[in-house]
XYZ file of N, CA and C in Angstrom:
174
model
N 88.992 11.037 -35.422
C 87.558 10.927 -35.570
C 87.162 9.465 -35.459
N 86.138 9.215 -34.700
C 85.630 7.856 -34.538
C 84.562 7.572 -35.576
N 84.645 6.410 -36.179
C 83.611 6.039 -37.148
C 82.473 5.288 -36.478
N 82.731 4.717 -35.300
C 81.726 3.903 -34.623
C 80.694 4.718 -33.845
N 81.102 5.846 -33.311
C 80.179 6.672 -32.528
C 80.820 8.027 -32.237
N 80.010 8.924 -31.716
C 80.511 10.245 -31.342
C 81.089 10.197 -29.928
N 81.860 11.183 -29.584
C 82.384 11.263 -28.225
C 81.254 11.434 -27.221
N 80.233 12.175 -27.598
C 79.092 12.368 -26.705
C 78.415 11.039 -26.412
N 78.169 10.245 -27.453
C 77.544 8.933 -27.258
C 78.450 8.031 -26.434
N 79.733 8.047 -26.726
C 80.670 7.206 -25.989
C 80.738 7.609 -24.518
N 80.609 8.885 -24.233
C 80.632 9.326 -22.833
C 79.412 8.823 -22.070
N 78.326 8.534 -22.782
C 77.110 8.012 -22.137
C 77.264 6.554 -21.728
N 78.111 5.807 -22.434
C 78.259 4.382 -22.156
C 79.620 4.050 -21.533
N 80.337 5.068 -21.086
C 81.620 4.850 -20.417
C 81.704 5.775 -19.207
N 82.740 5.594 -18.435
C 82.939 6.453 -17.267
C 83.801 7.668 -17.592
N 84.177 7.815 -18.853
C 85.021 8.934 -19.273
C 84.176 10.130 -19.683
N 84.669 11.312 -19.366
C 83.990 12.524 -19.821
C 84.392 12.816 -21.263
N 83.604 13.643 -21.913
C 83.928 14.037 -23.281
C 85.299 14.718 -23.326
N 85.596 15.544 -22.335
C 86.887 16.233 -22.285
C 88.036 15.242 -22.145
N 87.863 14.230 -21.294
C 88.913 13.222 -21.141
C 89.172 12.507 -22.465
N 88.101 12.205 -23.177
C 88.256 11.512 -24.455
C 88.882 12.406 -25.517
N 88.582 13.704 -25.484
C 89.187 14.633 -26.444
C 90.699 14.688 -26.273
N 91.170 14.416 -25.062
C 92.601 14.451 -24.777
C 93.307 13.129 -25.095
N 92.556 12.102 -25.454
C 93.130 10.779 -25.715
C 93.587 10.642 -27.163
N 94.552 9.769 -27.365
C 95.000 9.434 -28.720
C 93.925 8.588 -29.403
N 93.803 8.696 -30.720
C 92.801 7.894 -31.436
C 92.909 6.395 -31.159
N 94.114 5.891 -31.038
C 94.277 4.455 -30.761
C 93.726 4.087 -29.384
N 93.874 4.980 -28.417
C 93.315 4.738 -27.087
C 91.794 4.828 -27.109
N 91.270 5.757 -27.882
C 89.813 5.872 -28.016
C 89.219 4.618 -28.637
N 89.922 4.046 -29.600
C 89.420 2.830 -30.237
C 89.331 1.687 -29.235
N 90.257 1.628 -28.305
C 90.207 0.618 -27.241
C 88.962 0.822 -26.389
N 88.646 2.071 -26.073
C 87.447 2.379 -25.291
C 86.196 1.973 -26.063
N 86.155 2.259 -27.358
C 85.000 1.894 -28.192
C 84.813 0.386 -28.195
N 85.879 -0.357 -28.386
C 85.783 -1.822 -28.424
C 85.291 -2.367 -27.087
N 85.785 -1.812 -25.989
C 85.331 -2.250 -24.666
C 83.856 -1.911 -24.461
N 83.447 -0.729 -24.897
C 82.042 -0.323 -24.765
C 81.135 -1.231 -25.585
N 81.585 -1.638 -26.758
C 80.802 -2.554 -27.598
C 80.616 -3.908 -26.916
N 81.648 -4.369 -26.233
C 81.556 -5.648 -25.522
C 80.586 -5.563 -24.354
N 80.643 -4.464 -23.621
C 79.824 -4.307 -22.425
C 78.378 -3.953 -22.758
N 78.166 -3.203 -23.826
C 76.831 -2.710 -24.151
C 76.502 -2.926 -25.630
N 76.391 -4.184 -26.059
C 76.103 -4.437 -27.474
C 74.726 -3.931 -27.895
N 73.796 -3.856 -26.964
C 72.458 -3.360 -27.291
C 72.475 -1.923 -27.773
N 73.259 -1.074 -27.131
C 73.369 0.329 -27.524
C 73.892 0.444 -28.948
N 74.967 -0.280 -29.235
C 75.577 -0.183 -30.558
C 74.721 -0.853 -31.626
N 74.000 -1.914 -31.251
C 73.079 -2.547 -32.193
C 71.945 -1.614 -32.569
N 71.377 -0.939 -31.573
C 70.313 0.025 -31.834
C 70.831 1.174 -32.681
N 72.011 1.661 -32.364
C 72.613 2.753 -33.132
C 72.771 2.356 -34.594
N 73.241 1.136 -34.833
C 73.432 0.661 -36.202
C 72.095 0.541 -36.939
N 71.078 0.020 -36.266
C 69.760 -0.114 -36.903
C 69.162 1.250 -37.238
N 69.318 2.217 -36.344
C 68.799 3.562 -36.604
C 69.532 4.224 -37.767
N 70.836 4.017 -37.853
C 71.602 4.582 -38.968
C 71.153 3.979 -40.291
N 70.911 2.671 -40.312
C 70.436 2.016 -41.536
C 69.056 2.535 -41.923
N 68.200 2.741 -40.940
C 66.867 3.279 -41.201
C 66.960 4.682 -41.794
N 67.829 5.513 -41.233
C 68.011 6.871 -41.758
C 68.554 6.854 -43.178
N 69.466 5.931 -43.475
C 70.017 5.823 -44.828
C 68.949 5.377 -45.812
N 68.076 4.487 -45.388
C 67.014 3.992 -46.264
C 66.011 5.095 -46.587
N 65.829 6.007 -45.663
C 64.882 7.112 -45.862
C 65.456 8.215 -46.744
N 66.765 8.288 -46.833
C 67.413 9.376 -47.592
C 67.333 9.161 -49.085
């Protein structure tokens, strides 16, 4: 399980399909997440801000 994002979200910011990622080892997925964060920090920054907003509302 990824703590940084869902497989669906990760498939939107990578060239991998959700099925390809489901077949990967967690350590390999973490490499993909780190690379995606480097290439698209805006996506992950927005995701983090939205999560904080949702937590504040709860």
